[in-house]
PDB file of C-alpha atoms in Angstrom:
ATOM      1  CA  MET A1408      10.346   8.191  -2.272  1.00 93.00           C
ATOM      2  CA  ASN A1409      11.722   9.676   0.944  1.00 96.00           C
ATOM      3  CA  ILE A1410      11.283   7.496   4.019  1.00 97.00           C
ATOM      4  CA  CYS A1411      11.485   8.786   7.573  1.00 98.00           C
ATOM      5  CA  PHE A1412      11.795   6.320  10.435  1.00 98.00           C
ATOM      6  CA  ILE A1413      10.646   7.589  13.815  1.00 97.00           C
ATOM      7  CA  GLY A1414      12.813   5.499  16.110  1.00 96.00           C
ATOM      8  CA  GLY A1415      16.092   3.834  15.254  1.00 95.00           C
ATOM      9  CA  GLY A1416      16.051   0.600  17.248  1.00 92.00           C
ATOM     10  CA  ASN A1417      16.533  -3.010  16.176  1.00 88.00           C
ATOM     11  CA  MET A1418      13.527  -3.337  13.864  1.00 87.00           C
ATOM     12  CA  ALA A1419      14.172   0.017  12.184  1.00 92.00           C
ATOM     13  CA  THR A1420      17.810  -0.989  11.731  1.00 92.00           C
ATOM     14  CA  ALA A1421      16.763  -4.306  10.172  1.00 86.00           C
ATOM     15  CA  LEU A1422      14.365  -2.582   7.777  1.00 88.00           C
ATOM     16  CA  ILE A1423      16.946   0.056   6.824  1.00 92.00           C
ATOM     17  CA  SER A1424      19.566  -2.625   6.245  1.00 90.00           C
ATOM     18  CA  GLY A1425      17.169  -4.555   4.005  1.00 86.00           C
ATOM     19  CA  LEU A1426      16.265  -1.453   2.002  1.00 90.00           C
ATOM     20  CA  LEU A1427      19.913  -0.587   1.437  1.00 93.00           C
ATOM     21  CA  GLN A1428      20.869  -4.152   0.521  1.00 88.00           C
ATOM     22  CA  ARG A1429      18.175  -4.063  -2.158  1.00 88.00           C
ATOM     23  CA  GLY A1430      19.643  -0.889  -3.635  1.00 94.00           C
ATOM     24  CA  TYR A1431      17.590   1.830  -1.951  1.00 95.00           C
ATOM     25  CA  SER A1432      19.500   5.109  -1.825  1.00 97.00           C
ATOM     26  CA  PRO A1433      20.756   6.132   1.632  1.00 97.00           C
ATOM     27  CA  SER A1434      19.959   9.746   0.665  1.00 97.00           C
ATOM     28  CA  LYS A1435      16.247   8.835   0.679  1.00 97.00           C
ATOM     29  CA  ILE A1436      16.265   7.575   4.293  1.00 98.00           C
ATOM     30  CA  HIS A1437      16.151   9.699   7.430  1.00 98.00           C
ATOM     31  CA  VAL A1438      15.858   8.468  11.012  1.00 98.00           C
ATOM     32  CA  VAL A1439      14.570  10.549  13.891  1.00 97.00           C
ATOM     33  CA  GLU A1440      15.946   9.135  17.138  1.00 96.00           C
ATOM     34  CA  ILE A1441      15.960  10.779  20.575  1.00 94.00           C
ATOM     35  CA  ASN A1442      19.388   9.356  21.420  1.00 95.00           C
ATOM     36  CA  GLN A1443      22.108  11.491  19.788  1.00 95.00           C
ATOM     37  CA  GLN A1444      24.693   8.687  20.049  1.00 96.00           C
ATOM     38  CA  ALA A1445      22.335   6.330  18.226  1.00 95.00           C
ATOM     39  CA  CYS A1446      21.977   8.963  15.478  1.00 95.00           C
ATOM     40  CA  ILE A1447      25.738   9.043  15.051  1.00 96.00           C
ATOM     41  CA  GLN A1448      25.936   5.247  14.937  1.00 96.00           C
ATOM     42  CA  LEU A1449      23.120   4.972  12.372  1.00 97.00           C
ATOM     43  CA  HIS A1450      24.779   7.557  10.157  1.00 97.00           C
ATOM     44  CA  GLU A1451      28.184   5.873  10.413  1.00 97.00           C
ATOM     45  CA  LYS A1452      26.790   2.392   9.775  1.00 96.00           C
ATOM     46  CA  PHE A1453      24.418   3.185   6.897  1.00 97.00           C
ATOM     47  CA  SER A1454      25.431   6.661   5.577  1.00 97.00           C
ATOM     48  CA  ILE A1455      21.840   7.809   6.130  1.00 97.00           C
ATOM     49  CA  ARG A1456      20.644  11.036   7.680  1.00 96.00           C
ATOM     50  CA  ALA A1457      19.792  10.763  11.362  1.00 97.00           C
ATOM     51  CA  SER A1458      18.762  13.477  13.781  1.00 96.00           C
ATOM     52  CA  THR A1459      16.921  14.205  16.981  1.00 95.00           C
ATOM     53  CA  GLU A1460      14.686  16.805  15.305  1.00 93.00           C
ATOM     54  CA  LEU A1461      11.210  15.895  13.997  1.00 90.00           C
ATOM     55  CA  GLU A1462       9.974  18.782  11.885  1.00 91.00           C
ATOM     56  CA  ILE A1463      12.197  18.895   8.779  1.00 90.00           C
ATOM     57  CA  PRO A1464      12.506  15.119   8.220  1.00 92.00           C
ATOM     58  CA  ILE A1465       8.734  14.675   8.525  1.00 93.00           C
ATOM     59  CA  GLN A1466       7.992  17.561   6.161  1.00 91.00           C
ATOM     60  CA  HIS A1467      10.230  16.017   3.469  1.00 94.00           C
ATOM     61  CA  ALA A1468       9.029  12.429   3.913  1.00 96.00           C
ATOM     62  CA  ASP A1469       6.636  10.619   1.611  1.00 95.00           C
ATOM     63  CA  VAL A1470       6.362   7.719   4.060  1.00 96.00           C
ATOM     64  CA  LEU A1471       6.741   7.715   7.839  1.00 97.00           C
ATOM     65  CA  ILE A1472       7.547   4.505   9.644  1.00 97.00           C
ATOM     66  CA  LEU A1473       6.682   4.562  13.329  1.00 97.00           C
ATOM     67  CA  ALA A1474       9.316   2.294  14.843  1.00 96.00           C
ATOM     68  CA  VAL A1475       8.967   3.119  18.510  1.00 96.00           C
ATOM     69  CA  LYS A1476       7.935   0.955  21.433  1.00 94.00           C
ATOM     70  CA  PRO A1477       4.167   0.447  21.783  1.00 95.00           C
ATOM     71  CA  GLN A1478       4.110   2.327  25.091  1.00 96.00           C
ATOM     72  CA  GLN A1479       5.652   5.373  23.339  1.00 96.00           C
ATOM     73  CA  LEU A1480       3.431   5.356  20.254  1.00 96.00           C
ATOM     74  CA  ARG A1481       0.563   7.497  21.537  1.00 97.00           C
ATOM     75  CA  GLU A1482       2.853  10.303  22.719  1.00 96.00           C
ATOM     76  CA  VAL A1483       4.956  10.189  19.553  1.00 96.00           C
ATOM     77  CA  SER A1484       1.828  10.201  17.372  1.00 97.00           C
ATOM     78  CA  LEU A1485       0.383  13.211  19.165  1.00 97.00           C
ATOM     79  CA  ASN A1486       3.720  15.047  18.759  1.00 95.00           C
ATOM     80  CA  ILE A1487       4.004  14.423  15.029  1.00 96.00           C
ATOM     81  CA  ALA A1488       0.307  14.917  14.162  1.00 96.00           C
ATOM     82  CA  PRO A1489       0.610  18.692  13.584  1.00 96.00           C
ATOM     83  CA  LEU A1490       3.549  18.102  11.202  1.00 95.00           C
ATOM     84  CA  LEU A1491       1.800  15.650   8.884  1.00 95.00           C
ATOM     85  CA  LYS A1492       0.683  16.446   5.354  1.00 91.00           C
ATOM     86  CA  ASP A1493      -0.492  13.533   3.203  1.00 88.00           C
ATOM     87  CA  GLN A1494       2.235  11.050   4.095  1.00 94.00           C
ATOM     88  CA  LEU A1495       1.541   7.368   4.350  1.00 95.00           C
ATOM     89  CA  VAL A1496       2.163   6.343   7.967  1.00 96.00           C
ATOM     90  CA  ILE A1497       3.268   2.787   8.694  1.00 96.00           C
ATOM     91  CA  SER A1498       3.385   1.556  12.273  1.00 95.00           C
ATOM     92  CA  ILE A1499       5.449  -1.452  13.318  1.00 93.00           C
ATOM     93  CA  ALA A1500       4.431  -1.175  16.983  1.00 91.00           C
ATOM     94  CA  ALA A1501       2.826  -4.355  18.307  1.00 88.00           C
ATOM     95  CA  GLY A1502      -0.602  -4.388  19.888  1.00 91.00           C
ATOM     96  CA  ILE A1503      -1.804  -0.922  18.850  1.00 93.00           C
ATOM     97  CA  ARG A1504      -4.870  -0.772  16.589  1.00 93.00           C
ATOM     98  CA  ALA A1505      -4.602   1.156  13.326  1.00 94.00           C
ATOM     99  CA  SER A1506      -7.790   3.032  14.267  1.00 94.00           C
ATOM    100  CA  ASP A1507      -6.140   4.298  17.475  1.00 96.00           C
ATOM    101  CA  ILE A1508      -3.051   5.434  15.573  1.00 97.00           C
ATOM    102  CA  ALA A1509      -5.277   7.192  13.017  1.00 96.00           C
ATOM    103  CA  ARG A1510      -7.175   8.969  15.803  1.00 97.00           C
ATOM    104  CA  TRP A1511      -3.954  10.144  17.480  1.00 97.00           C
ATOM    105  CA  LEU A1512      -2.467  11.319  14.174  1.00 96.00           C
ATOM    106  CA  GLY A1513      -5.638  12.885  12.809  1.00 94.00           C
ATOM    107  CA  THR A1514      -5.290  10.948   9.520  1.00 92.00           C
ATOM    108  CA  HIS A1515      -6.600   7.672   8.169  1.00 89.00           C
ATOM    109  CA  ASN A1516      -3.608   7.198   5.884  1.00 92.00           C
ATOM    110  CA  VAL A1517      -2.313   4.477   8.219  1.00 94.00           C
ATOM    111  CA  VAL A1518      -0.944   0.989   7.636  1.00 94.00           C
ATOM    112  CA  ARG A1519      -0.224  -1.379  10.479  1.00 92.00           C
ATOM    113  CA  CYS A1520       2.710  -3.656   9.830  1.00 88.00           C
ATOM    114  CA  MET A1521       3.818  -6.590  11.949  1.00 79.00           C
ATOM    115  CA  PRO A1522       7.355  -7.690  11.081  1.00 70.00           C
ATOM    116  CA  ASN A1523       8.657 -10.584  13.140  1.00 64.00           C
ATOM    117  CA  THR A1524      12.071 -10.977  14.737  1.00 63.00           C
ATOM    118  CA  PRO A1525      13.586 -13.072  11.899  1.00 63.00           C
ATOM    119  CA  ALA A1526      13.404  -9.798   9.930  1.00 59.00           C
ATOM    120  CA  LEU A1527      16.539  -8.886  11.866  1.00 59.00           C
ATOM    121  CA  ILE A1528      18.411 -11.409   9.706  1.00 64.00           C
ATOM    122  CA  ARG A1529      16.332 -10.804   6.541  1.00 67.00           C
ATOM    123  CA  ALA A1530      14.408 -14.046   6.979  1.00 67.00           C
ATOM    124  CA  GLY A1531      11.120 -12.701   8.301  1.00 68.00           C
ATOM    125  CA  ILE A1532       7.542 -12.426   7.222  1.00 66.00           C
ATOM    126  CA  THR A1533       5.434  -9.306   7.614  1.00 71.00           C
ATOM    127  CA  GLY A1534       1.688  -8.945   7.938  1.00 68.00           C
ATOM    128  CA  LEU A1535       0.141  -5.689   6.714  1.00 71.00           C
ATOM    129  CA  TYR A1536      -3.226  -4.053   7.309  1.00 72.00           C
ATOM    130  CA  ALA A1537      -4.201  -0.779   5.624  1.00 73.00           C
ATOM    131  CA  LEU A1538      -7.169   1.247   6.790  1.00 76.00           C
ATOM    132  CA  PRO A1539      -9.831   1.453   4.063  1.00 70.00           C
ATOM    133  CA  GLU A1540      -9.016   5.129   3.393  1.00 81.00           C
ATOM    134  CA  VAL A1541      -5.450   4.333   2.249  1.00 79.00           C
ATOM    135  CA  ALA A1542      -5.253   4.849  -1.524  1.00 70.00           C
ATOM    136  CA  SER A1543      -4.804   1.670  -3.539  1.00 70.00           C
ATOM    137  CA  ALA A1544      -1.661   3.126  -5.163  1.00 67.00           C
ATOM    138  CA  GLN A1545      -0.098   3.288  -1.686  1.00 70.00           C
ATOM    139  CA  HIS A1546      -0.662  -0.428  -1.122  1.00 64.00           C
ATOM    140  CA  LYS A1547       2.459  -1.160  -3.173  1.00 62.00           C
TER     141      LYS A1547
END
């Protein structure tokens, strides 16, 4: 499964680190980050693909993880909406309803995820909420 993170900040970094430590292939992870220097650092640290471009990584992703600040989520969602196919979209942005994200994206294939800061040291707990339209197979 190809995973594309939109945003490469602290929480995305923690999640990527956890995936890799559990044996996930770096070739299956791509990060889209607006800061070119952050892209370079993510690639050097994790050997993953990182870029400032949205279109190709989103088209090849099975799962998108929206890891941007809550105040950026609406704009980012509207920008990526035309690029979506049937990907599962997971948002880790605090305080934004799944129904709002679904409306902005034009899809109900949305899961809201609330990792907490101990996730940064792999000691966190995460709450998940999937909209009813998310297929049961995608709940795993």
